[in-house]
Coordinates of C-alpha atoms and ligand atoms in Angstrom, one line a residue:
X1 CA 0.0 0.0 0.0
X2 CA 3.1 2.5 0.7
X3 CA 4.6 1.9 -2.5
X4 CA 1.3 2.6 -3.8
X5 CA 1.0 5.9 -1.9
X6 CA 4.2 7.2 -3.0
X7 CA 3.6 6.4 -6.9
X8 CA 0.3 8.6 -6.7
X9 CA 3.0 11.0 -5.0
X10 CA 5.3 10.7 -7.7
X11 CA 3.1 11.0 -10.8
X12 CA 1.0 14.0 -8.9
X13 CA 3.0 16.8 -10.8
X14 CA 2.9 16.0 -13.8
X15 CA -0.9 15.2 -13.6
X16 CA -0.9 18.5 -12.5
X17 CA 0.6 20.1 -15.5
X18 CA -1.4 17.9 -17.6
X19 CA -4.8 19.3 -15.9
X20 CA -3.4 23.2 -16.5
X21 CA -3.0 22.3 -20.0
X22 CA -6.5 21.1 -19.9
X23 CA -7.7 23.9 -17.9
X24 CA -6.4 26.2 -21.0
X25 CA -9.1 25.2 -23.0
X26 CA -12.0 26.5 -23.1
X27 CA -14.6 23.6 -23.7
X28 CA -17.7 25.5 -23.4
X29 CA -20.2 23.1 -25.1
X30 CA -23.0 25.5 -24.5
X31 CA -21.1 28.0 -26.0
X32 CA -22.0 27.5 -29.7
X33 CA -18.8 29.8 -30.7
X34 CA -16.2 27.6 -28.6
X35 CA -17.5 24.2 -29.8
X36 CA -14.2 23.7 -31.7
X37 CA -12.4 24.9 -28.4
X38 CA -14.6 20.9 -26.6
X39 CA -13.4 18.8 -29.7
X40 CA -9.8 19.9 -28.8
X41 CA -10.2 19.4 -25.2
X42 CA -11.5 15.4 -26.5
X43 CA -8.1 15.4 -28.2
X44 CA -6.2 16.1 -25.5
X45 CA -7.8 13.9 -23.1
X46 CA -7.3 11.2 -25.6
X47 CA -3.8 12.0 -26.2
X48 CA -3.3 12.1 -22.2
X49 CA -4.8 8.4 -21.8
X50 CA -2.7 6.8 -25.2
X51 CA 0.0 8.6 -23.3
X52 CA -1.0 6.7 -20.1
X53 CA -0.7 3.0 -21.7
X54 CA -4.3 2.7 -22.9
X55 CA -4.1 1.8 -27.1
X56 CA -7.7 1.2 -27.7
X57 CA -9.1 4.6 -27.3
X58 CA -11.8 6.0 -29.4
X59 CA -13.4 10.1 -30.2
X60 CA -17.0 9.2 -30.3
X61 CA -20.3 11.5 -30.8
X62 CA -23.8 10.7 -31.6
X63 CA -24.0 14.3 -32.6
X64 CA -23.7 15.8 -29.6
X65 CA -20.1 17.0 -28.2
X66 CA -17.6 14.4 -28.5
X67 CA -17.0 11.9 -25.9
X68 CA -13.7 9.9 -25.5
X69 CA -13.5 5.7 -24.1
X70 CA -10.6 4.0 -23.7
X71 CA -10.4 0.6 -22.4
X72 CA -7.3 -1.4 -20.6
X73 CA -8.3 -4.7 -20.7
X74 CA -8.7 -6.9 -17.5
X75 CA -6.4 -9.0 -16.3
X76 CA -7.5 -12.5 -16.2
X77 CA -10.5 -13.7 -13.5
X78 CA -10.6 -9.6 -12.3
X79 CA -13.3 -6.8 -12.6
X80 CA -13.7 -3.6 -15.3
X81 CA -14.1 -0.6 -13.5
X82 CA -15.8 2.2 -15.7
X83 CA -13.8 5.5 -14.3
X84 CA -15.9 8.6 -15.7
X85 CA -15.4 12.7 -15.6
X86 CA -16.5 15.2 -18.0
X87 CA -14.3 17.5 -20.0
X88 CA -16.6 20.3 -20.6
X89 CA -17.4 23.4 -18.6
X90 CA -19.8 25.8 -17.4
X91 CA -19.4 29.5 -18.9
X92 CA -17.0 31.7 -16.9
X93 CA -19.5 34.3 -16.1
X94 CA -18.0 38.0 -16.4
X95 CA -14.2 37.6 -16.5
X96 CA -13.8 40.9 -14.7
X97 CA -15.4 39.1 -11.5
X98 CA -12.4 36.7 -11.4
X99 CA -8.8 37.4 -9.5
X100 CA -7.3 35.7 -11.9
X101 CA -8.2 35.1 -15.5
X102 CA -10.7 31.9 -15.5
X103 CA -8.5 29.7 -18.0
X104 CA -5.2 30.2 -16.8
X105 CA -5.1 28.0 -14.1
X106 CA -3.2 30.2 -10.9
X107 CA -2.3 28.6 -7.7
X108 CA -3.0 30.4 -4.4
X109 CA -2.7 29.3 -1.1
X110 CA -2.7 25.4 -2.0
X111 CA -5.2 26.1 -4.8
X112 CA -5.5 26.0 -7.9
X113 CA -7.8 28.5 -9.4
X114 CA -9.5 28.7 -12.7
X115 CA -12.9 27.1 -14.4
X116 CA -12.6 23.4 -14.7
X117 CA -9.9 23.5 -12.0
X118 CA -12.3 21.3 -10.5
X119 CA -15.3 20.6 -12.1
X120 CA -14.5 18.7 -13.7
X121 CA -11.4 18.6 -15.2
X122 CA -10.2 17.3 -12.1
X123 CA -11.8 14.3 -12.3
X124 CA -9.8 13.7 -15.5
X125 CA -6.8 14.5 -13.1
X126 CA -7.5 12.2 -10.4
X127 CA -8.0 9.4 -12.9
X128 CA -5.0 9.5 -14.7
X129 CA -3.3 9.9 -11.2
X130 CA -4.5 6.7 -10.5
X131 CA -3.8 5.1 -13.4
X132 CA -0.3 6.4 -14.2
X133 CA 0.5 5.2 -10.9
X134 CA 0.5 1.6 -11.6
X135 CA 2.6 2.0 -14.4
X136 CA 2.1 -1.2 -16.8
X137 CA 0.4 -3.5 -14.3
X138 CA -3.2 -2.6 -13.4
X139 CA -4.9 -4.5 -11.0
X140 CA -8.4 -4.6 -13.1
X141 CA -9.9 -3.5 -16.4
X142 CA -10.2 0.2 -17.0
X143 CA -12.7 2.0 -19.6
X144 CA -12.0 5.6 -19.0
X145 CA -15.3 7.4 -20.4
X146 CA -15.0 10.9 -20.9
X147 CA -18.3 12.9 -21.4
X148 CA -18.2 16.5 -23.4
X149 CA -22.0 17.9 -22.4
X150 CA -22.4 17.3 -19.5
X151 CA -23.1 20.8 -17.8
X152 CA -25.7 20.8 -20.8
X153 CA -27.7 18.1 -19.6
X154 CA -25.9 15.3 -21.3
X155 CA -28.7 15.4 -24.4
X156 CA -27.3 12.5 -26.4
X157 CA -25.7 10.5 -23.3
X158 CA -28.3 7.7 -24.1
X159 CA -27.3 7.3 -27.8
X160 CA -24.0 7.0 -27.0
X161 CA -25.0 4.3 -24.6
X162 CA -26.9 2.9 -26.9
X163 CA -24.4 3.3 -30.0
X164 CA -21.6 1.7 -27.5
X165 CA -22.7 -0.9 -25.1
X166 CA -20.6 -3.1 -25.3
X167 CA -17.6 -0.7 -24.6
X168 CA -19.0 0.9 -21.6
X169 CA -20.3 -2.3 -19.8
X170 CA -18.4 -2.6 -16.1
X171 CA -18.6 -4.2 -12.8
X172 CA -17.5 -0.8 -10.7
X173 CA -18.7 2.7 -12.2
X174 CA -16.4 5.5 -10.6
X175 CA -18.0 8.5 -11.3
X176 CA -15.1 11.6 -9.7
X177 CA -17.8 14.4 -10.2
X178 CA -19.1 15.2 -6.7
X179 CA -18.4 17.1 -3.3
X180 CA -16.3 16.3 -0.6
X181 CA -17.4 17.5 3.1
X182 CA -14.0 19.2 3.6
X183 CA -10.7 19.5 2.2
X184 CA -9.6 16.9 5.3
X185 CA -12.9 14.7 5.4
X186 CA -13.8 13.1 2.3
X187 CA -17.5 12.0 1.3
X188 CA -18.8 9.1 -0.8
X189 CA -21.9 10.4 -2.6
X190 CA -25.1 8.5 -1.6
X191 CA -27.7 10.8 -3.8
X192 CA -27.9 13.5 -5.8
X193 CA -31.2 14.9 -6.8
X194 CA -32.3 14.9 -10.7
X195 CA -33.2 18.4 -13.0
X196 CA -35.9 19.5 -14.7
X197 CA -36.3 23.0 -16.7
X198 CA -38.4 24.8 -18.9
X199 CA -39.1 27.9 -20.3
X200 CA -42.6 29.6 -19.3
X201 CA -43.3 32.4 -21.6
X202 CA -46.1 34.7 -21.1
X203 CA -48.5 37.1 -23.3
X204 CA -51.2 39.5 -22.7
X205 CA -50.7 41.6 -26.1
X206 CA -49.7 41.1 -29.5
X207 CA -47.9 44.2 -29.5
X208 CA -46.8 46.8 -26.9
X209 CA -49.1 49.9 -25.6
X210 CA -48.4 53.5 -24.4
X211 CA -48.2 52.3 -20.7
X212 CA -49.5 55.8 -19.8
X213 CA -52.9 55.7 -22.2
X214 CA -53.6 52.0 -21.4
X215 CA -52.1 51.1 -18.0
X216 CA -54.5 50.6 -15.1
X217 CA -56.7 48.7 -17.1
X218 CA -54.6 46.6 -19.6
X219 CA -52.1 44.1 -17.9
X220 CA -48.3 44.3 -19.1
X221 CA -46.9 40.9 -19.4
X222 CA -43.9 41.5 -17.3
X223 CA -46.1 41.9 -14.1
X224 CA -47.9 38.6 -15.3
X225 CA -45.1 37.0 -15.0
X226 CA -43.9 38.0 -11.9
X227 CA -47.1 37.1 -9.7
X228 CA -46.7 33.9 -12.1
X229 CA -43.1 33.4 -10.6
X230 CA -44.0 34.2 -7.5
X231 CA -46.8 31.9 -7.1
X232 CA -44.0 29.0 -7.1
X233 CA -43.4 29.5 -3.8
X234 CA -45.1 29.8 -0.5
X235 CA -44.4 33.1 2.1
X236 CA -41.7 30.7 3.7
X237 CA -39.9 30.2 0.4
X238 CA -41.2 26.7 0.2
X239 CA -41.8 25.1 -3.3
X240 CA -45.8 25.5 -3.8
X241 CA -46.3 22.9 -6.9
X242 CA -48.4 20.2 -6.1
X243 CA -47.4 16.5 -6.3
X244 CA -43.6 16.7 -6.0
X245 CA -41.3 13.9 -4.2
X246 CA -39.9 14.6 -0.9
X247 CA -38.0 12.6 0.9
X248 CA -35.7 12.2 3.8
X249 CA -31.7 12.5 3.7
X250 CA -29.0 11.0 5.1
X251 CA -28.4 11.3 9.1
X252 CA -25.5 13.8 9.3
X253 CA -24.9 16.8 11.1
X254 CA -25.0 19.8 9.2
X255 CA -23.7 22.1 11.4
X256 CA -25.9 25.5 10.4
X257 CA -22.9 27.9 10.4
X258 CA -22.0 26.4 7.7
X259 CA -24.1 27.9 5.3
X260 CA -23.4 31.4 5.4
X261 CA -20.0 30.6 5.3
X262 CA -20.3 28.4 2.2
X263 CA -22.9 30.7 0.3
X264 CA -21.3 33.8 1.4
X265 CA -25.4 35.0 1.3
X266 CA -25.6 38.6 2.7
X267 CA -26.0 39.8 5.9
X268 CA -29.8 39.8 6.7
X269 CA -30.8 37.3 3.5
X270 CA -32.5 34.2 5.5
X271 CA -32.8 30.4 4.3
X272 CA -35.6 29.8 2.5
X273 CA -37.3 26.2 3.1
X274 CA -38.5 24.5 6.3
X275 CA -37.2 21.2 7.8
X276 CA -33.7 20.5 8.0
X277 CA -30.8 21.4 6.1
X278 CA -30.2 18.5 4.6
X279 CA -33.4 17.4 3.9
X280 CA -33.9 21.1 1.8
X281 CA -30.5 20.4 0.5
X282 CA -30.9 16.3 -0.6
X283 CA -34.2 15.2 -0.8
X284 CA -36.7 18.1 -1.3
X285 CA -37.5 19.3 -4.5
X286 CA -36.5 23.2 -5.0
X287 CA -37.5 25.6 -8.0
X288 CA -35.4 28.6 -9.3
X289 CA -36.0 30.9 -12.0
X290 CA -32.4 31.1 -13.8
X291 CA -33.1 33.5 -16.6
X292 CA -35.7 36.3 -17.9
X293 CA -35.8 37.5 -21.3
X294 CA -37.8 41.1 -21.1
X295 CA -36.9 44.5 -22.0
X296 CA -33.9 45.3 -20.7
X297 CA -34.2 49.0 -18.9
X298 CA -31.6 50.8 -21.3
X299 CA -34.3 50.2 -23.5
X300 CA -37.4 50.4 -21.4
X301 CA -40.0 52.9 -22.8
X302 CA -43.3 53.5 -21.3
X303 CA -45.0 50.9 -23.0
X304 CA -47.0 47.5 -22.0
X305 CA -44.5 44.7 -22.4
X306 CA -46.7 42.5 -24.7
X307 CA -45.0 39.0 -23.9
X308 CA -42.0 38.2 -21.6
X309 CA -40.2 34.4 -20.4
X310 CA -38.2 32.7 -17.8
X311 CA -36.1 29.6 -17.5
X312 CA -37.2 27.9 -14.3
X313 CA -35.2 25.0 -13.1
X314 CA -36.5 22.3 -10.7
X315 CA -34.3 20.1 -8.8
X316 CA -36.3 16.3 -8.4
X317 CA -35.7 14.6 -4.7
X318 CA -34.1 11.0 -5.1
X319 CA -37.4 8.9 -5.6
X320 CA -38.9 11.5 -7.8
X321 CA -39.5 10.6 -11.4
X322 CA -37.9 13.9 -13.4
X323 CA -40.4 14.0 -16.5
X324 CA -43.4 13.6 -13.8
X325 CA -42.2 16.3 -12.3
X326 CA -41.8 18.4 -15.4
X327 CA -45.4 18.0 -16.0
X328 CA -46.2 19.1 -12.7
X329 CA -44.6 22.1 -13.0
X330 CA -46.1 22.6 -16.6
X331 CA -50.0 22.3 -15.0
X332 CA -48.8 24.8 -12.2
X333 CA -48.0 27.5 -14.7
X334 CA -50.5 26.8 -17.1
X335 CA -52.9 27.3 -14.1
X336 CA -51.6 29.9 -12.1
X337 CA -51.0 33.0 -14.5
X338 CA -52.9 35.9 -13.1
X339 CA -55.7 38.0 -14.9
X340 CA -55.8 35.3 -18.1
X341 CA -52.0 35.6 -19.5
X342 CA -51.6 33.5 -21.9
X343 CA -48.9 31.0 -21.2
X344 CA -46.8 28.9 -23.5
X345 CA -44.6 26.2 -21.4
X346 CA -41.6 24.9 -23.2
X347 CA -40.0 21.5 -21.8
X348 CA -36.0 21.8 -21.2
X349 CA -34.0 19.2 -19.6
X350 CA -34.5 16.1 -17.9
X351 CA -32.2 14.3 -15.5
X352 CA -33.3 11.8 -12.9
X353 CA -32.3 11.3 -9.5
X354 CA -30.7 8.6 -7.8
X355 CA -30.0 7.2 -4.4
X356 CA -27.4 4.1 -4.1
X357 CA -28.0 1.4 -1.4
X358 CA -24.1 2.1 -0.2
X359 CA -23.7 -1.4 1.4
X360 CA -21.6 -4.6 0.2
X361 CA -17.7 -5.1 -0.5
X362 CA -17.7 -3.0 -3.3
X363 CA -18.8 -0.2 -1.1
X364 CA -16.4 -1.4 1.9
X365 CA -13.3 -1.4 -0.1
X366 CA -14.1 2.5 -1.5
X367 CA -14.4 3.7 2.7
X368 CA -11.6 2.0 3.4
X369 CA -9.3 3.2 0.3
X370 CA -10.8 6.5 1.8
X371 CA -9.8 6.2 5.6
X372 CA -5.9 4.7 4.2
X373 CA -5.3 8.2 1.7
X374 CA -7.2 10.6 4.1
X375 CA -7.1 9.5 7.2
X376 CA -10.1 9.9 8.5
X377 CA -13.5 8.1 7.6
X378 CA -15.9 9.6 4.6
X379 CA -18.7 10.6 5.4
X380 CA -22.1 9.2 3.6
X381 CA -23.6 12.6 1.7
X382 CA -26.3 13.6 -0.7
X383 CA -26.2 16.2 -2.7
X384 CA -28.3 18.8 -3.8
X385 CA -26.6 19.3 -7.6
X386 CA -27.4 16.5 -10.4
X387 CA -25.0 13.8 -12.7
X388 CA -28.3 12.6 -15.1
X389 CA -24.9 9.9 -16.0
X390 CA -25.7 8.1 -13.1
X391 CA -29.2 6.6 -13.3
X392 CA -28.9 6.6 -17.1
X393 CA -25.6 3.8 -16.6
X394 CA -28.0 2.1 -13.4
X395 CA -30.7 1.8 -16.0
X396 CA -28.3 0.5 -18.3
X397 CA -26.0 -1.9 -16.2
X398 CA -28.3 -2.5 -13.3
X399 CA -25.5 -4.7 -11.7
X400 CA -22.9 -2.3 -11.9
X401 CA -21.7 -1.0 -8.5
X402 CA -22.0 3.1 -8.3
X403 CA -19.2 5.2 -6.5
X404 CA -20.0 8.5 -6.7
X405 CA -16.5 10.6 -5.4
X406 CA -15.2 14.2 -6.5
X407 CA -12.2 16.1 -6.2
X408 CA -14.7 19.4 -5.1
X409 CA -14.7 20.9 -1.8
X410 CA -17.1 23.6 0.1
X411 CA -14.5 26.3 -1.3
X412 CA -15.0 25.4 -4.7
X413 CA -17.3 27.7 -6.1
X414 CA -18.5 25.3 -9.0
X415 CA -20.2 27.1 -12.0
X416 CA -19.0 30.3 -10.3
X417 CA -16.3 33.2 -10.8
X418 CA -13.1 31.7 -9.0
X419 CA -13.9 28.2 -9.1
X420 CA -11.1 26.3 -7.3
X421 CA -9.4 22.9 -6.9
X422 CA -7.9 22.4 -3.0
X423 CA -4.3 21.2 -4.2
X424 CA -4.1 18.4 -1.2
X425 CA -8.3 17.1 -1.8
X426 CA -6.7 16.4 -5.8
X427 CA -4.0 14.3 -4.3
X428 CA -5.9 12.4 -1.1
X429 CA -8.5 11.8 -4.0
X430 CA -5.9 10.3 -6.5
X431 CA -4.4 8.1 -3.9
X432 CA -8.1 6.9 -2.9
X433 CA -8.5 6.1 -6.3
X434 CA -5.8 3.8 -7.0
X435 CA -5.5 2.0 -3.5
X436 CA -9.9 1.3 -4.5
X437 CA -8.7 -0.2 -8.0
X438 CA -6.2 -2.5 -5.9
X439 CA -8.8 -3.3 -3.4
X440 CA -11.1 -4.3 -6.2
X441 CA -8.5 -6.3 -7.9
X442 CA -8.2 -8.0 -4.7
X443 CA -11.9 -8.6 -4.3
X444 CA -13.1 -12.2 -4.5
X445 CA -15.8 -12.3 -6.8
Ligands
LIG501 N1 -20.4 18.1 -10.8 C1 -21.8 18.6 -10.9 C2 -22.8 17.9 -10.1 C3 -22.7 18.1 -8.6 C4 -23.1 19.4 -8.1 C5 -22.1 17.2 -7.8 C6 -22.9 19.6 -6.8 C7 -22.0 17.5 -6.4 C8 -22.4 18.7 -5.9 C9 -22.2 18.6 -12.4 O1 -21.1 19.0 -13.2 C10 -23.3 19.6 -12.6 O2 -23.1 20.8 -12.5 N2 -24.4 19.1 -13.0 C11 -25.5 19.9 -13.5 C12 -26.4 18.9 -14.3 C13 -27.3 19.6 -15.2 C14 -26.7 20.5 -16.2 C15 -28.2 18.5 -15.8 C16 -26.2 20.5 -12.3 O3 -26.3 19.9 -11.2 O4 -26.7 21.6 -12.5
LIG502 MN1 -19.4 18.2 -12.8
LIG503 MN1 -21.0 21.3 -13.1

């Protein structure tokens, strides 16, 4: 185990160079303008993995953004472990909000700052750690899969299933795309909840109106859909659609400090919600509008806005079914629109939820791997963010053990200016990694 230990040390810098090269690239995939910019980042992790010993490796799309597989076959009598990340990114935001510019990767303080640093290029990272640190001789069969849309919903993930079967099938699905609890306790990731979005648009006039001849008796669009919007909650900030999942999470002490240090929300902004933490966090739905389209007030006249719309996003508890949910929302805006709006309801994105039964060797060997490279025990988590990977592959290979870890930590700042990757998490993570592919090459079966 030692030896083992010290090879994950040993590879860890130039896994680290690797990731600021890939951190350089700016694989927006929800960019339309910077497609070009994913297919290169599929290139380079391609090139990274022939460089790490794998020679069956393959670009694939089902025209979406390109995914890569690569496959190490097993040795004789042991288990294929599917190892995923994505390569894609979310959108910097305004690059003037950053400290340092989002895709040159900058270390401060033991981190490593810049989009992707984490999420999740560091999965990528923390992979080829692992594997580089066994050198010629793993312990099991690897198929490193590579995803390229994920922070867009993964639209074609189930053609590519479909299109390579065969490739992807694996006893143990790692899945390095999650949280950790903090940059010294690691978690394993027992839920996430699943997404659902749509766009609600809403009209009261074919064309706009001298708001000064007409207003007080003909309703403006803009106000529709703000009561509309606002009827998605109740006073407590509770989500007000009938016939949503709830559930309960998993028993952990969240102490409630920790939120306003996490969230950084302002002084005087309370939670919104009832019941615990992590209950609002895991396993109760929660709606949020993400994005209006109106008349933006350099241009705002005095007129009636005719028609306006809003991207709301609804995050499904474990146990929830994501497309029932969409319709639920759908029937809530259809009926709640004030003063006869008319309202048009586009579906977006689905992604289901899933909650793992964390119990068996499989399951064993990953806490211990995690106590041996940390130190301390992980910690069983939910999580309130989505992977609509994971019950697509459960579907898929319903015998496949699910680990869900991550190299992210509660200074990350996912999808955020000044995302960040903790320096140490990317190594304890690495060496967790490979001492779990030993254990499962060790595993009877
Ligand atoms: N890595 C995240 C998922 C995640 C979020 C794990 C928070 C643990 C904690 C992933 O990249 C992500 O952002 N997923 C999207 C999925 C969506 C686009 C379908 C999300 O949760 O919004
Ligand atoms: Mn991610
Ligand atoms: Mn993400």
């Amino acid at each position: 185990m030692s030896d083992l230990v010290d090879q994950v040390k040993s590879v860890l810098p130039s896994v680290r160079a690797d990731l600021e090269d890939l951190v350089r690239i700016e694989s927006v995939w929800a960019d339309p303008d910077r497609r070009a910019e994913v297919h290169r980042s599929a290139e380079a992790v391609s090139k990274l993995l022939a460089q790490a010993g794998f020679h069956d490796i393959r670009t694939v799309s089902e025209g979406g953004a390109p995914a890569v597989i690569a496959r190490r076959p097993a040795p004789a009598g042991a288990p294929t472990v599917l190892l995923y990340a994505h390569h894609d990114v979310q959108p910097e935001g305004d690059p003037s909000q950053w400290a340092s510019p989002p895709f040159t990767p900058t270390e401060r303080d033991g981190r490593l700052y810049g989009r992707g640093t984490a999420d999740d290029k560091a999965g990528i990272a923390t992979h080829l750690a692992a594997i580089r640190a066994f050198g010629d001789d793993l312990p099991v069969g690897v198929t490193v899969f590579v995803e390229g849309e994920e922070e867009s919903g993964s639209p074609t993930l189930s053609a590519l299933l479909a299109a390579h079967r065969d490739l992807l099938a694996a006893d143990v699905i790692v899945i390095a795309d999650s949280d950790n609890w903090s940059t010294t306790t690691p978690s394993l990731t027992v839920s996430l909840r699943g997404l659902a979005d749509c766009v609600v648009e809403v009209a009261t006039l074919d064309h706009g109106l001298h708001s000064g001849m007409w207003g007080g008796v003909v309703p403006d669009a803009l106000s529709a859909l703000v009561r509309l919007l606002a009827s998605l909650h109740d006073d407590d900030g509770n989500v007000a659609v009938v016939g949503l999942h709830q559930g309960t999470a998993a028993d952990v002490d969240y102490p409630a400090d920790h939120i306003r240090k996490e969230t950084g929300i302002l002084d005087g902004v309370t939670e919104i919600g009832s019941g615990s933490v992590t209950d609002r966090l895991w396993a109760k739905p929660a709606i949020t509008v993400i994005g209006i389209d109106t008349t933006p007030i350099a241009k705002a006249s005095n007129t009636l806005i005719p028609s306006a719309r809003a991207k709301v996003s609804m995050r499904v508890a474990p146990g929830g079914d994501a497309r029932a949910h969409l319709a639920a929302l759908t029937r809530h805006l259809e009926e709640h629109a004030p003063w006869g709006a008319r309202v048009t309801v586009t579906a977006g994105d689905v992604g289901e939820p899933y909650a793992i039964a964390a119990n068996g060797p499989v399951y064993d060997a990953a806490r211990t791997a995690f106590r041996q490279a940390w130190g301390v025990d992980p910690i069983d988590t939910g999580v309130g963010g989505s992977i609509p990977f994971i019950a697509e592959f459960a579907n898929a290979f319903p015998d496949a053990k699910i680990l869900v870890t991550g190299v992210e930590d509660p200074a990350t700042q996912a999808h955020s200016v000044d995302e960040s990757l903790d320096l140490g998490v990317l190594e304890r993570a690495a060496t967790s990694e490979a001492l779990l592919l030993a254990a499962l090459g060790a595993l009877d079966r």
